[in-house]
Amino acid sequence: MQQTTWDVIIIGGGSAGLSAALMLGRSRRRVLVLDEGLPRNRFAGHMHGVLGRDHTSPLALLADGRAELERYDGVEVQPGIAVAAHGAAPAFTLELADGEHLQARRLLVASGLRDALPAVPGLTEQWGRGAFVCPYCDGWEARDRRIAVLATSAAQVHQAQLMRQLSDRVTVFAHGAELPDEARAGLLARGIGVEDRPVAAVVADERGALRGIRLDDGTEIASDAIFVGPAPEPNDPVLRELGAERTAHPMGGEFVVVDAMGRTSVPGVWAAGNVTDPRSSVPFAMAAGSMAGAAINADLVEEEVRAALAASAA
Ligand SMILES: Cc1cc2nc3c(=O)[nH]c(=O)nc-3n(C[C@H](O)[C@H](O)[C@H](O)COP(=O)(O)OP(=O)(O)OC[C@H]3O[C@@H](n4cnc5c(N)ncnc54)[C@H](O)[C@@H]3O)c2cc1C
């Protein structure tokens, strides 16, 4: 069978990867989007803060994106998991979990991240339903309601102060986190409660809806929404294998270093979306993917100019 060399293989078919594919497809590039199909926000029934798609299904957005890409005959979206990459531009080999090997001139890693939730019983079941990470994504729906902020570090004082903008019934559950005196004073000054007793579990009603938080001493505190700070873990084994430079992120974890167009330290390899930054919401991921798609096309054009000059000089 003849071996295809794709112009670009995009690892990940979320908002970032599909946006990049759109730019590349419109530039008549041969593009393969390889997607495991587990976008980060798949737990959420509705997506917010995305202009033109506010309060719609995040999965419907991706389905529409895939349908739009069908117009571009150079683009293919396939299920698959990339496990490793070798080589250098313009000849990368990508290894898939099923043992298949694929060739590409450029790589874009848009594989998102995993949220490692605090180990509190009952929390996982509420993820995306009654428990959330982002005030801008899910805060409005909790306005004027009883909001619990389950702190795992002092960084969540900021999250609690953002939530206070939406409700005057906010409680921080310190859950063992050291809250500096100044931060604690700032919380109390704005009427935010601080609960220092240890948390035992997140409690649901008989229909599975969030009911509240149970403390170690058995007290149950009713809550309508919980905001947490999961540890972000980028899906980046391919980037690590390629030796892409990474740096510690203020929100935790180590993330690949990219320039404004998504270029990593490895020539020919780009990255976009949550794999580069845990704060990247859907509009950010779309913008980053779109920029990376355009930058990769420009890079390929430069390579083609060099090749044409070499051919004409020969
Ligand atoms: C509960 C929750 C609710 C959220 N709500 C909102 C909201 O309302 N509004 C908003 O703007 N943002 C929201 N977000 C953030 C949103 O999920 C991210 O901004 C968005 O998913 C980032 O897009 P991405 O393309 O970078 O990554 P993803 O959407 O996560 O897509 C990455 C894709 O790559 C695939 N993949 C991973 N590894 C591999 C591999 N090795 N090979 C092949 N494929 C791979 C994944 O399976 C996935 O399909 C929410 C997040 C959570 C957790």
Coordinates of C-alpha atoms and ligand atoms in Angstrom, one line a residue:
M1 CA 0.0 0.0 0.0
Q2 CA 1.3 3.5 -0.9
Q3 CA 2.4 5.5 2.1
T4 CA 0.6 8.9 2.5
T5 CA 2.6 11.8 3.8
W6 CA 0.2 14.3 5.3
D7 CA 1.0 17.9 5.2
V8 CA -0.1 18.1 8.8
I9 CA -1.3 15.7 11.4
I10 CA -3.3 17.3 14.1
I11 CA -3.4 15.3 17.4
G12 CA -6.8 16.1 19.0
G13 CA -10.1 17.0 17.5
G14 CA -11.4 19.5 20.0
S15 CA -12.0 23.2 19.5
A16 CA -8.3 23.9 19.0
G17 CA -7.6 21.0 16.6
L18 CA -10.7 21.4 14.5
S19 CA -10.1 25.2 14.1
A20 CA -6.6 24.5 12.9
A21 CA -7.9 22.0 10.4
L22 CA -10.3 24.5 9.1
M23 CA -7.5 27.0 8.3
L24 CA -5.3 24.3 6.8
G25 CA -8.2 22.8 4.8
R26 CA -9.0 26.2 3.4
S27 CA -5.3 26.4 2.3
R28 CA -5.7 23.1 0.4
R29 CA -3.5 21.2 2.8
R30 CA -3.7 17.5 3.3
V31 CA -4.6 17.2 6.9
L32 CA -5.4 14.3 9.2
V33 CA -7.1 15.1 12.5
L34 CA -6.6 12.1 14.8
D35 CA -9.0 12.2 17.8
E36 CA -9.5 10.1 20.8
G37 CA -12.9 11.8 21.2
L38 CA -12.7 12.8 24.9
P39 CA -13.0 16.6 24.9
R40 CA -12.4 18.1 28.4
N41 CA -15.9 19.6 28.6
R42 CA -17.8 16.5 27.6
F43 CA -19.2 16.3 31.2
A44 CA -21.1 19.6 30.7
G45 CA -24.6 19.7 29.3
H46 CA -24.1 23.3 28.3
M47 CA -21.2 25.5 27.3
H48 CA -21.1 29.2 28.2
G49 CA -19.1 32.3 27.2
V50 CA -18.7 31.2 23.6
L51 CA -20.1 34.0 21.4
G52 CA -22.9 32.7 19.1
R53 CA -23.0 29.3 21.0
D54 CA -23.8 30.4 24.5
H55 CA -25.7 27.8 26.5
T56 CA -25.4 25.2 23.8
S57 CA -24.0 21.7 23.9
P58 CA -20.2 21.5 23.7
L59 CA -20.4 18.2 21.8
A60 CA -22.8 19.8 19.2
L61 CA -20.2 22.5 18.6
L62 CA -17.6 19.9 17.7
A63 CA -20.0 17.9 15.6
D64 CA -20.8 21.0 13.6
G65 CA -17.1 21.7 13.2
R66 CA -16.5 18.2 11.9
A67 CA -19.4 18.6 9.5
E68 CA -18.0 21.9 8.2
L69 CA -14.7 20.3 7.6
E70 CA -16.3 17.8 5.2
R71 CA -16.4 20.6 2.7
Y72 CA -12.6 20.5 2.4
D73 CA -11.5 17.4 0.6
G74 CA -7.9 17.6 1.9
V75 CA -9.1 17.1 5.5
E76 CA -9.9 13.9 7.2
V77 CA -11.0 13.4 10.8
Q78 CA -10.4 9.9 12.2
P79 CA -10.6 8.2 15.6
G80 CA -7.3 7.2 17.0
I81 CA -4.8 7.8 19.7
A82 CA -1.2 9.1 19.1
V83 CA 1.3 7.6 21.5
A84 CA 4.7 8.8 20.2
A85 CA 6.4 10.8 17.5
H86 CA 9.8 10.6 16.0
G87 CA 11.8 12.4 13.3
A88 CA 12.2 16.0 12.4
A89 CA 10.6 18.4 9.9
P90 CA 9.7 17.7 7.2
A91 CA 9.5 14.0 8.0
F92 CA 7.7 13.1 11.2
T93 CA 6.5 9.6 12.0
L94 CA 3.6 9.3 14.4
E95 CA 2.9 6.1 16.2
L96 CA -0.7 5.2 17.1
A97 CA -1.9 3.1 20.0
D98 CA -3.1 0.4 17.5
G99 CA 0.5 0.1 16.1
E100 CA -0.1 2.0 12.9
H101 CA 2.6 4.5 11.8
L102 CA 1.7 7.7 9.9
Q103 CA 4.0 10.3 8.2
A104 CA 3.6 14.1 8.2
R105 CA 5.6 17.2 7.3
R106 CA 4.3 19.1 10.4
L107 CA 2.6 18.2 13.6
L108 CA 0.1 20.1 15.7
V109 CA -0.6 18.9 19.2
A110 CA -4.1 19.9 20.3
S111 CA -4.8 17.1 22.7
G112 CA -6.1 19.1 25.7
L113 CA -5.7 18.1 29.4
R114 CA -7.2 16.0 32.1
D115 CA -8.6 17.5 35.3
A116 CA -7.3 15.6 38.4
L117 CA -10.1 16.3 40.9
P118 CA -9.5 16.5 44.7
A119 CA -10.1 13.1 46.2
V120 CA -13.4 13.8 47.9
P121 CA -16.1 11.1 47.6
G122 CA -19.0 12.1 45.5
L123 CA -17.2 14.9 43.7
T124 CA -16.5 13.0 40.4
E125 CA -20.2 12.3 40.0
Q126 CA -20.9 16.0 40.1
W127 CA -18.2 17.1 37.7
G128 CA -19.9 19.3 35.0
R129 CA -23.3 19.0 36.7
G130 CA -23.0 20.5 40.2
A131 CA -19.2 20.9 40.4
F132 CA -17.2 23.2 38.1
V133 CA -13.9 24.9 37.6
C134 CA -14.4 28.1 35.8
P135 CA -16.4 31.1 37.1
Y136 CA -16.8 32.5 33.6
C137 CA -18.1 29.2 32.2
D138 CA -20.5 28.2 34.9
G139 CA -20.7 31.0 37.5
W140 CA -23.7 32.9 36.0
E141 CA -25.9 29.8 36.4
A142 CA -25.1 29.9 40.2
R143 CA -25.8 33.6 40.7
D144 CA -27.6 34.4 44.0
R145 CA -27.3 30.7 45.0
R146 CA -25.4 28.9 47.7
I147 CA -21.9 28.5 46.3
A148 CA -19.2 26.3 47.9
V149 CA -15.6 26.8 46.9
L150 CA -13.6 23.7 47.8
A151 CA -10.1 24.9 48.3
T152 CA -7.1 22.8 47.6
S153 CA -4.7 25.7 47.8
A154 CA -4.7 29.4 48.6
A155 CA -5.0 30.1 44.9
Q156 CA -8.7 29.4 45.2
V157 CA -9.2 32.5 47.3
H158 CA -9.2 34.3 44.0
Q159 CA -11.8 31.9 42.6
A160 CA -14.0 32.6 45.7
Q161 CA -13.7 36.4 45.3
L162 CA -14.8 36.0 41.7
M163 CA -17.8 34.0 42.8
R164 CA -18.7 36.7 45.3
Q165 CA -19.3 38.9 42.2
L166 CA -22.2 36.5 41.4
S167 CA -23.7 35.7 44.8
D168 CA -23.5 36.9 48.4
R169 CA -23.9 33.3 49.6
V170 CA -20.3 32.0 49.1
T171 CA -18.5 29.7 51.5
V172 CA -14.9 28.6 51.2
F173 CA -14.2 25.1 52.5
A174 CA -10.5 25.3 53.4
H175 CA -10.2 21.5 53.3
G176 CA -6.7 21.6 54.7
A177 CA -5.5 24.5 52.5
E178 CA -3.4 27.1 54.3
L179 CA -5.2 30.4 53.8
P180 CA -2.9 33.3 54.5
D181 CA -4.3 35.8 57.1
E182 CA -4.6 38.6 54.5
A183 CA -6.5 36.3 52.1
R184 CA -8.8 35.2 54.9
A185 CA -9.4 38.8 55.9
G186 CA -10.3 39.7 52.4
L187 CA -12.8 36.8 52.2
L188 CA -14.5 37.8 55.5
A189 CA -14.5 41.5 54.6
R190 CA -16.7 40.7 51.5
G191 CA -19.0 38.4 53.5
I192 CA -17.6 35.1 52.3
G193 CA -17.8 32.4 54.9
V194 CA -14.8 30.2 55.7
E195 CA -15.3 26.7 56.9
D196 CA -12.2 25.1 58.4
R197 CA -13.7 21.8 59.5
P198 CA -12.5 19.0 57.2
V199 CA -14.8 17.9 54.3
A200 CA -15.9 14.2 54.2
A201 CA -18.0 14.0 51.0
V202 CA -20.1 15.7 48.4
V203 CA -23.7 14.7 48.8
A204 CA -26.3 14.2 46.1
D205 CA -30.1 13.8 46.4
E206 CA -32.0 10.7 45.2
R207 CA -31.9 12.0 41.6
G208 CA -28.2 12.5 41.7
A209 CA -28.4 16.3 41.9
L210 CA -26.0 18.1 44.2
R211 CA -27.4 18.6 47.7
G212 CA -24.4 19.8 49.6
I213 CA -21.2 19.1 51.4
R214 CA -20.9 16.8 54.4
L215 CA -18.1 17.5 57.0
D216 CA -16.1 15.0 58.9
D217 CA -18.3 15.7 62.0
G218 CA -21.4 14.7 60.1
T219 CA -22.7 18.3 59.6
E220 CA -24.2 18.8 56.1
I221 CA -24.0 22.2 54.5
A222 CA -26.5 22.8 51.6
S223 CA -24.9 24.0 48.4
D224 CA -26.3 24.6 44.9
A225 CA -22.9 24.6 43.1
I226 CA -19.3 23.7 44.0
F227 CA -16.3 25.3 42.5
V228 CA -13.0 23.4 42.7
G229 CA -9.4 23.8 41.5
P230 CA -8.5 20.5 39.8
A231 CA -4.8 19.8 39.1
P232 CA -4.4 20.2 35.3
E233 CA -2.5 17.4 33.6
P234 CA -1.7 18.1 29.9
N235 CA -2.2 15.2 27.4
D236 CA 1.4 15.7 26.2
P237 CA 3.3 12.4 25.9
V238 CA 4.0 13.2 22.2
L239 CA 5.4 16.6 23.1
R240 CA 7.6 15.1 25.8
E241 CA 8.9 12.4 23.6
L242 CA 9.9 15.1 21.0
G243 CA 11.7 17.0 23.7
A244 CA 9.6 20.2 23.5
E245 CA 10.5 22.7 26.2
R246 CA 8.0 23.0 29.1
T247 CA 7.6 25.3 32.0
A248 CA 5.7 25.4 35.3
H249 CA 2.3 27.0 35.1
P250 CA 1.0 29.2 37.9
M251 CA -2.2 27.0 38.0
G252 CA -0.1 23.9 38.5
G253 CA 1.6 21.3 36.2
E254 CA 4.2 21.8 33.5
F255 CA 3.0 23.0 30.1
V256 CA 4.7 23.2 26.8
V257 CA 6.2 26.6 25.9
V258 CA 4.7 28.1 22.7
D259 CA 5.1 31.5 20.9
A260 CA 2.1 33.6 20.0
M261 CA 1.4 31.4 16.9
G262 CA 1.7 28.1 18.8
R263 CA 5.2 27.2 17.7
T264 CA 7.0 24.9 20.2
S265 CA 10.8 24.7 20.7
V266 CA 10.9 21.7 18.3
P267 CA 11.1 22.9 14.7
G268 CA 7.9 21.7 12.8
V269 CA 5.9 21.1 15.9
W270 CA 3.1 23.4 17.1
A271 CA 0.7 23.1 20.0
A272 CA -2.6 24.9 20.8
G273 CA -5.5 24.9 23.3
N274 CA -5.5 23.4 26.8
V275 CA -2.4 21.3 26.2
T276 CA -0.5 24.6 26.3
D277 CA -2.6 26.5 29.0
P278 CA -5.2 25.2 31.5
R279 CA -7.0 28.6 31.3
S280 CA -7.7 28.3 27.6
S281 CA -11.5 28.3 27.3
V282 CA -13.3 27.3 24.1
P283 CA -12.9 30.7 22.4
F284 CA -9.2 30.8 23.4
A285 CA -8.7 27.3 22.1
M286 CA -10.4 28.1 18.8
A287 CA -8.2 31.2 18.4
A288 CA -5.0 29.4 19.2
G289 CA -5.9 26.6 16.8
S290 CA -6.7 29.0 14.1
M291 CA -3.4 30.9 14.6
A292 CA -1.4 27.7 14.6
G293 CA -3.2 26.5 11.4
A294 CA -2.3 29.7 9.6
A295 CA 1.3 29.6 11.0
I296 CA 1.8 26.0 9.9
N297 CA 0.6 26.8 6.4
A298 CA 2.9 29.8 6.2
D299 CA 5.8 27.6 7.3
L300 CA 5.0 25.0 4.6
V301 CA 4.8 27.7 2.0
E302 CA 8.3 28.9 3.0
E303 CA 9.6 25.3 2.7
E304 CA 8.0 25.2 -0.8
V305 CA 9.6 28.4 -1.8
R306 CA 13.0 27.1 -0.8
A307 CA 12.4 23.9 -2.7
A308 CA 11.3 25.8 -5.8
L309 CA 14.3 28.0 -5.7
A310 CA 16.6 25.0 -5.3
A311 CA 14.9 23.3 -8.2
S312 CA 15.1 26.3 -10.5
A313 CA 18.8 26.7 -9.6
A314 CA 19.6 23.1 -10.4
Ligands
LIG1 C1 -16.7 20.7 33.3 C2 -16.1 21.7 32.3 C3 -16.9 22.7 31.8 C4 -16.4 23.6 30.9 N1 -17.2 24.6 30.4 C5 -16.8 25.5 29.5 C6 -17.6 26.5 29.0 O1 -18.8 26.6 29.4 N2 -17.1 27.4 28.1 C7 -15.8 27.4 27.7 O2 -15.4 28.2 26.9 N3 -14.9 26.4 28.2 C8 -15.4 25.5 29.1 N4 -14.6 24.5 29.5 C9 -13.2 24.4 29.0 C10 -13.1 23.6 27.7 O3 -13.3 22.3 28.0 C11 -11.8 23.8 27.1 O4 -11.6 25.2 26.8 C12 -11.7 23.1 25.7 O5 -12.1 21.8 25.8 C13 -10.3 23.2 25.1 O6 -10.2 22.7 23.8 P1 -9.0 21.8 23.3 O7 -9.3 21.6 21.9 O8 -7.7 22.5 23.7 O9 -9.1 20.5 24.1 P2 -10.2 19.4 24.2 O10 -11.6 20.0 23.9 O11 -10.1 18.6 25.4 O12 -9.9 18.4 22.9 C14 -8.7 17.6 22.9 C15 -9.0 16.4 22.1 O13 -7.8 15.6 21.9 C16 -8.0 14.3 22.2 N5 -6.8 13.6 22.5 C17 -6.1 13.6 23.7 N6 -5.0 12.9 23.6 C18 -4.9 12.4 22.4 C19 -4.0 11.5 21.7 N7 -2.9 11.1 22.3 N8 -4.3 11.2 20.4 C20 -5.5 11.6 19.8 N9 -6.4 12.4 20.4 C21 -6.1 12.8 21.7 C22 -9.1 14.3 23.3 O14 -9.7 13.0 23.5 C23 -10.0 15.4 22.9 O15 -11.0 14.9 22.0 C24 -15.1 23.6 30.5 C25 -14.2 22.6 31.0 C26 -14.8 21.7 32.0 C27 -13.9 20.6 32.6

